[in-house]
Amino acid sequence: MFMALDTDILLYRAASAAETEIEWDTDIWSLYTDLKEAKSIFNAQIENIKQRLQVEDFICCLSDHKSNFRKEIDPSYKSNRKGTRKPVGYTALVDWVRDTYKSLSKPSLEADDVMSLLATKEENIGKCIIVSDDKDMLSCPTKVYRPTRDELLDIRPAQADAYFFTQVLTGDTADGYPGCKGVGEKTAAKILGNRPTWSSVEQAFIKAGLTKEDALTQARLARILRWEDWDQENQKPILWRPK
C-alpha cells in the first residue's frame, strides 16, 4: 500500500504557516518566510498522515504550473484565481520537494489528475490511498483519506461516477466553471436519482436552454482523469466522452 499525496495543498499550508509580517518602519512592512520552518511543517504533516494510516510509502503529486489542459478547453477555467498570490517561498518549497522526495507531475495536469492516474492504474488498484482534502477526489474510484476531517473513504466506481455527474451539473465556483444554470446539489440529486446516467445530465442542460455540447464541455472541465483518460505514449489527456 502507498499514498498519493496532494502535495500542492500540503506545501501551501506549510508555506502559509511559515510566512511572517515584519514592520521595518512606520508604514513600511514586508513578508518573509523561514524555509527551514516551512520544511519542518511540511514534514510534520507527512509524518502525521503516515502514522494515522500506518503507511510508509508515498509519492508527492504536483501540478504542472506552466500549463493546464483545461484552459485549452475553456480559457476562463480558474480565471477567478488570477492575482491570487502563492505564499512567499512556495516555488522554492516545490523545488525542495522534487529534490528530496519521490515526486510525480505530468505535462498540463493538476495534482488531482496525477493522484487519480496513480490510483486507477491497473497494477495500483486497491494499493493506493489518495490523501487530499479536495472534494474533487470524491469522483475517483479508490480509497481517499481527507486529513482535515480525519475521514477514510472507500469510493466505489458507481459512487465516483455519480459524484462526477453531480459536479458537471452543479459546477465548481472555486475552479471557475458554472455547470448547468440553476442546478444546485439538491436539484442535481433529483435529476440523477438512484441510477445516474449521462442522458439525464444532457436533458438537464437542454431544459436550462443549453446544449449537449455545453454539457460535454463542463464534463471535460470537471473530470478528474482516470488511467483510461490518459495517453501514456504521448503524455497527454484523452478528453472524456460518454460511453
Short mmCIF file of C-alpha atoms in Angstrom, two decimals:
data_model
loop_
_atom_site.label_atom_id
_atom_site.label_comp_id
_atom_site.label_asym_id
_atom_site.label_seq_id
_atom_site.Cartn_x
_atom_site.Cartn_y
_atom_site.Cartn_z
CA MET A 1 0.00 0.00 0.00
CA PHE A 2 1.22 3.53 -0.79
CA MET A 3 -0.13 7.07 -0.55
CA ALA A 4 -0.56 9.61 -3.34
CA LEU A 5 -0.22 12.96 -1.58
CA ASP A 6 -1.90 16.19 -2.70
CA THR A 7 1.40 17.99 -2.29
CA ASP A 8 0.13 21.31 -3.65
CA ILE A 9 -2.15 21.67 -0.63
CA LEU A 10 0.43 20.47 1.89
CA LEU A 11 3.05 22.87 0.56
CA TYR A 12 0.62 25.79 0.50
CA ARG A 13 -0.28 25.19 4.15
CA ALA A 14 3.36 24.84 5.18
CA ALA A 15 4.44 27.99 3.36
CA SER A 16 1.47 29.98 4.69
CA ALA A 17 2.15 28.90 8.26
CA ALA A 18 5.82 29.92 7.98
CA GLU A 19 5.07 33.31 6.43
CA THR A 20 5.66 36.28 8.75
CA GLU A 21 4.92 40.01 8.55
CA ILE A 22 7.60 42.41 9.68
CA GLU A 23 7.37 46.17 10.25
CA TRP A 24 10.61 47.91 9.25
CA ASP A 25 9.50 51.44 9.88
CA THR A 26 6.33 53.49 10.04
CA ASP A 27 4.13 52.39 7.13
CA ILE A 28 6.83 50.05 5.78
CA TRP A 29 6.01 46.35 6.02
CA SER A 30 7.19 43.22 4.26
CA LEU A 31 6.70 39.48 4.31
CA TYR A 32 9.30 36.77 4.72
CA THR A 33 9.28 33.00 5.06
CA ASP A 34 11.66 30.86 7.05
CA LEU A 35 12.07 27.97 4.61
CA LYS A 36 13.56 25.78 7.34
CA GLU A 37 10.37 26.24 9.36
CA ALA A 38 8.19 25.60 6.28
CA LYS A 39 10.05 22.37 5.53
CA SER A 40 9.62 21.25 9.13
CA ILE A 41 5.87 21.93 8.96
CA PHE A 42 5.61 20.04 5.68
CA ASN A 43 7.49 17.05 7.10
CA ALA A 44 5.32 17.06 10.21
CA GLN A 45 2.17 16.91 8.07
CA ILE A 46 3.50 13.86 6.26
CA GLU A 47 4.54 12.12 9.47
CA ASN A 48 1.09 12.65 10.98
CA ILE A 49 -0.56 11.17 7.90
CA LYS A 50 1.82 8.20 7.83
CA GLN A 51 1.10 7.44 11.47
CA ARG A 52 -2.65 7.81 11.02
CA LEU A 53 -2.81 5.49 8.00
CA GLN A 54 0.05 3.22 9.05
CA VAL A 55 1.55 3.55 5.56
CA GLU A 56 5.20 4.42 4.96
CA ASP A 57 5.49 4.63 1.18
CA PHE A 58 4.25 7.79 -0.54
CA ILE A 59 4.54 9.80 -3.73
CA CYS A 60 4.35 13.61 -3.75
CA CYS A 61 1.96 14.58 -6.55
CA LEU A 62 2.41 18.07 -8.01
CA SER A 63 0.64 20.24 -10.56
CA ASP A 64 2.27 21.42 -13.75
CA HIS A 65 2.22 25.17 -13.06
CA LYS A 66 3.36 26.01 -16.60
CA SER A 67 0.30 24.71 -18.44
CA ASN A 68 -3.15 23.27 -17.83
CA PHE A 69 -5.08 21.31 -20.47
CA ARG A 70 -8.41 22.54 -19.07
CA LYS A 71 -7.57 26.10 -20.08
CA GLU A 72 -7.37 24.87 -23.66
CA ILE A 73 -10.95 23.59 -23.30
CA ASP A 74 -12.12 26.83 -21.69
CA PRO A 75 -9.70 29.76 -21.29
CA SER A 76 -11.79 31.08 -18.38
CA TYR A 77 -11.03 27.98 -16.28
CA LYS A 78 -9.73 29.16 -12.88
CA SER A 79 -9.55 32.73 -14.21
CA ASN A 80 -11.18 33.78 -10.93
CA ARG A 81 -7.84 32.97 -9.25
CA LYS A 82 -5.82 35.45 -11.28
CA GLY A 83 -3.98 37.82 -8.99
CA THR A 84 -4.11 35.41 -6.06
CA ARG A 85 -0.55 35.09 -4.86
CA LYS A 86 1.17 31.99 -3.53
CA PRO A 87 2.83 32.27 -0.10
CA VAL A 88 6.39 33.59 -0.05
CA GLY A 89 8.83 30.78 -0.76
CA TYR A 90 6.26 28.45 -2.30
CA THR A 91 8.20 27.86 -5.51
CA ALA A 92 11.40 27.14 -3.57
CA LEU A 93 9.49 24.60 -1.48
CA VAL A 94 8.23 22.87 -4.61
CA ASP A 95 11.81 22.58 -5.89
CA TRP A 96 12.91 21.21 -2.50
CA VAL A 97 10.21 18.52 -2.58
CA ARG A 98 11.27 17.45 -6.07
CA ASP A 99 14.87 17.14 -4.88
CA THR A 100 14.05 15.47 -1.56
CA TYR A 101 11.14 13.08 -2.08
CA LYS A 102 9.78 10.71 -4.66
CA SER A 103 7.52 13.00 -6.64
CA LEU A 104 5.45 12.98 -9.80
CA SER A 105 3.92 15.52 -12.14
CA LYS A 106 2.60 15.22 -15.68
CA PRO A 107 2.52 17.75 -18.54
CA SER A 108 -0.53 20.07 -18.32
CA LEU A 109 -2.09 18.13 -15.41
CA GLU A 110 -3.10 19.23 -11.93
CA ALA A 111 -2.09 17.29 -8.84
CA ASP A 112 -5.66 15.94 -8.65
CA ASP A 113 -5.20 14.22 -12.01
CA VAL A 114 -1.79 12.83 -11.09
CA MET A 115 -3.16 11.26 -7.89
CA SER A 116 -6.10 9.77 -9.72
CA LEU A 117 -3.92 8.35 -12.51
CA LEU A 118 -1.76 6.61 -9.95
CA ALA A 119 -4.74 5.20 -8.06
CA THR A 120 -6.59 3.91 -11.15
CA LYS A 121 -3.63 2.43 -12.99
CA GLU A 122 -4.38 -1.29 -13.22
CA GLU A 123 -1.42 -2.54 -11.17
CA ASN A 124 -2.16 0.01 -8.42
CA ILE A 125 -5.87 -0.67 -7.94
CA GLY A 126 -6.50 -1.47 -4.29
CA LYS A 127 -2.94 -0.49 -3.35
CA CYS A 128 -3.16 3.31 -3.36
CA ILE A 129 -4.70 5.79 -0.92
CA ILE A 130 -5.22 9.31 -2.19
CA VAL A 131 -4.55 11.86 0.56
CA SER A 132 -6.37 15.12 -0.12
CA ASP A 133 -8.99 17.44 1.34
CA ASP A 134 -10.11 18.40 -2.17
CA LYS A 135 -13.72 17.30 -2.69
CA ASP A 136 -12.99 16.69 -6.37
CA MET A 137 -11.23 13.48 -5.36
CA LEU A 138 -14.61 12.01 -4.43
CA SER A 139 -15.00 11.36 -8.16
CA CYS A 140 -12.05 8.96 -8.12
CA PRO A 141 -12.83 5.25 -7.53
CA THR A 142 -10.27 4.42 -4.85
CA LYS A 143 -9.53 4.91 -1.17
CA VAL A 144 -9.41 8.60 -0.23
CA TYR A 145 -8.19 9.98 3.09
CA ARG A 146 -9.30 13.52 3.97
CA PRO A 147 -6.89 14.78 6.67
CA THR A 148 -8.89 17.76 7.93
CA ARG A 149 -11.91 15.54 8.56
CA ASP A 150 -9.79 12.54 9.56
CA GLU A 151 -12.02 10.58 7.18
CA LEU A 152 -11.02 7.48 5.21
CA LEU A 153 -13.40 6.67 2.36
CA ASP A 154 -13.54 3.69 0.01
CA ILE A 155 -15.19 5.11 -3.09
CA ARG A 156 -16.76 2.60 -5.44
CA PRO A 157 -16.93 3.20 -9.22
CA ALA A 158 -20.69 3.90 -9.16
CA GLN A 159 -20.23 6.46 -6.37
CA ALA A 160 -17.36 8.11 -8.22
CA ASP A 161 -19.40 8.37 -11.42
CA ALA A 162 -22.38 9.81 -9.54
CA TYR A 163 -20.19 12.48 -7.96
CA PHE A 164 -18.64 13.29 -11.34
CA PHE A 165 -22.09 13.81 -12.89
CA THR A 166 -23.07 15.93 -9.88
CA GLN A 167 -20.04 18.17 -10.44
CA VAL A 168 -20.96 18.56 -14.10
CA LEU A 169 -24.43 19.75 -13.09
CA THR A 170 -23.50 21.99 -10.15
CA GLY A 171 -20.21 23.34 -11.45
CA ASP A 172 -17.43 24.47 -9.14
CA THR A 173 -17.06 28.13 -8.21
CA ALA A 174 -13.56 27.51 -6.83
CA ASP A 175 -12.42 26.22 -10.22
CA GLY A 176 -14.46 28.74 -12.15
CA TYR A 177 -16.77 26.57 -14.25
CA PRO A 178 -20.54 27.11 -13.93
CA GLY A 179 -22.14 23.71 -14.53
CA CYS A 180 -25.82 23.79 -15.50
CA LYS A 181 -27.63 27.06 -14.85
CA GLY A 182 -29.87 26.94 -11.79
CA VAL A 183 -28.77 23.50 -10.58
CA GLY A 184 -27.51 23.07 -7.03
CA GLU A 185 -26.73 19.90 -5.10
CA LYS A 186 -30.35 19.14 -4.15
CA THR A 187 -31.60 19.62 -7.71
CA ALA A 188 -28.72 17.56 -9.07
CA ALA A 189 -29.65 14.71 -6.72
CA LYS A 190 -33.23 14.79 -8.04
CA ILE A 191 -32.04 14.85 -11.65
CA LEU A 192 -29.68 11.91 -11.21
CA GLY A 193 -31.88 9.80 -8.91
CA ASN A 194 -30.75 6.33 -7.88
CA ARG A 195 -29.36 5.42 -11.31
CA PRO A 196 -27.33 8.36 -12.62
CA THR A 197 -26.95 8.46 -16.40
CA TRP A 198 -25.28 10.84 -18.82
CA SER A 199 -28.54 11.26 -20.73
CA SER A 200 -30.19 12.72 -17.61
CA VAL A 201 -27.33 15.24 -17.37
CA GLU A 202 -27.76 16.21 -21.02
CA GLN A 203 -31.51 16.61 -20.62
CA ALA A 204 -30.99 18.94 -17.66
CA PHE A 205 -28.73 21.15 -19.78
CA ILE A 206 -31.24 21.21 -22.63
CA LYS A 207 -34.07 22.08 -20.20
CA ALA A 208 -31.95 25.00 -18.97
CA GLY A 209 -31.65 26.35 -22.53
CA LEU A 210 -28.17 24.96 -23.08
CA THR A 211 -26.87 22.22 -25.38
CA LYS A 212 -25.35 18.75 -25.25
CA GLU A 213 -22.08 20.35 -26.29
CA ASP A 214 -22.26 22.64 -23.27
CA ALA A 215 -22.74 19.60 -21.04
CA LEU A 216 -19.74 17.87 -22.62
CA THR A 217 -17.53 20.94 -22.09
CA GLN A 218 -18.48 21.06 -18.41
CA ALA A 219 -17.78 17.34 -18.09
CA ARG A 220 -14.30 17.73 -19.55
CA LEU A 221 -13.56 20.50 -17.06
CA ALA A 222 -14.97 18.54 -14.12
CA ARG A 223 -13.40 15.20 -14.98
CA ILE A 224 -10.52 14.17 -12.72
CA LEU A 225 -8.54 11.99 -15.09
CA ARG A 226 -8.51 8.24 -14.55
CA TRP A 227 -5.99 5.95 -16.20
CA GLU A 228 -8.41 5.32 -19.08
CA ASP A 229 -8.33 9.09 -19.77
CA TRP A 230 -4.56 9.25 -20.23
CA ASP A 231 -2.49 8.68 -23.38
CA GLN A 232 0.67 7.31 -21.79
CA GLU A 233 2.62 7.10 -25.04
CA ASN A 234 2.07 10.74 -25.96
CA GLN A 235 1.79 12.02 -22.37
CA LYS A 236 -1.47 13.87 -22.86
CA PRO A 237 -5.10 13.62 -21.72
CA ILE A 238 -7.79 11.77 -23.63
CA LEU A 239 -10.76 14.13 -23.39
CA TRP A 240 -13.76 12.47 -21.77
CA ARG A 241 -16.63 11.18 -23.89
CA PRO A 242 -19.80 9.43 -22.72
CA LYS A 243 -19.74 5.69 -23.24
#
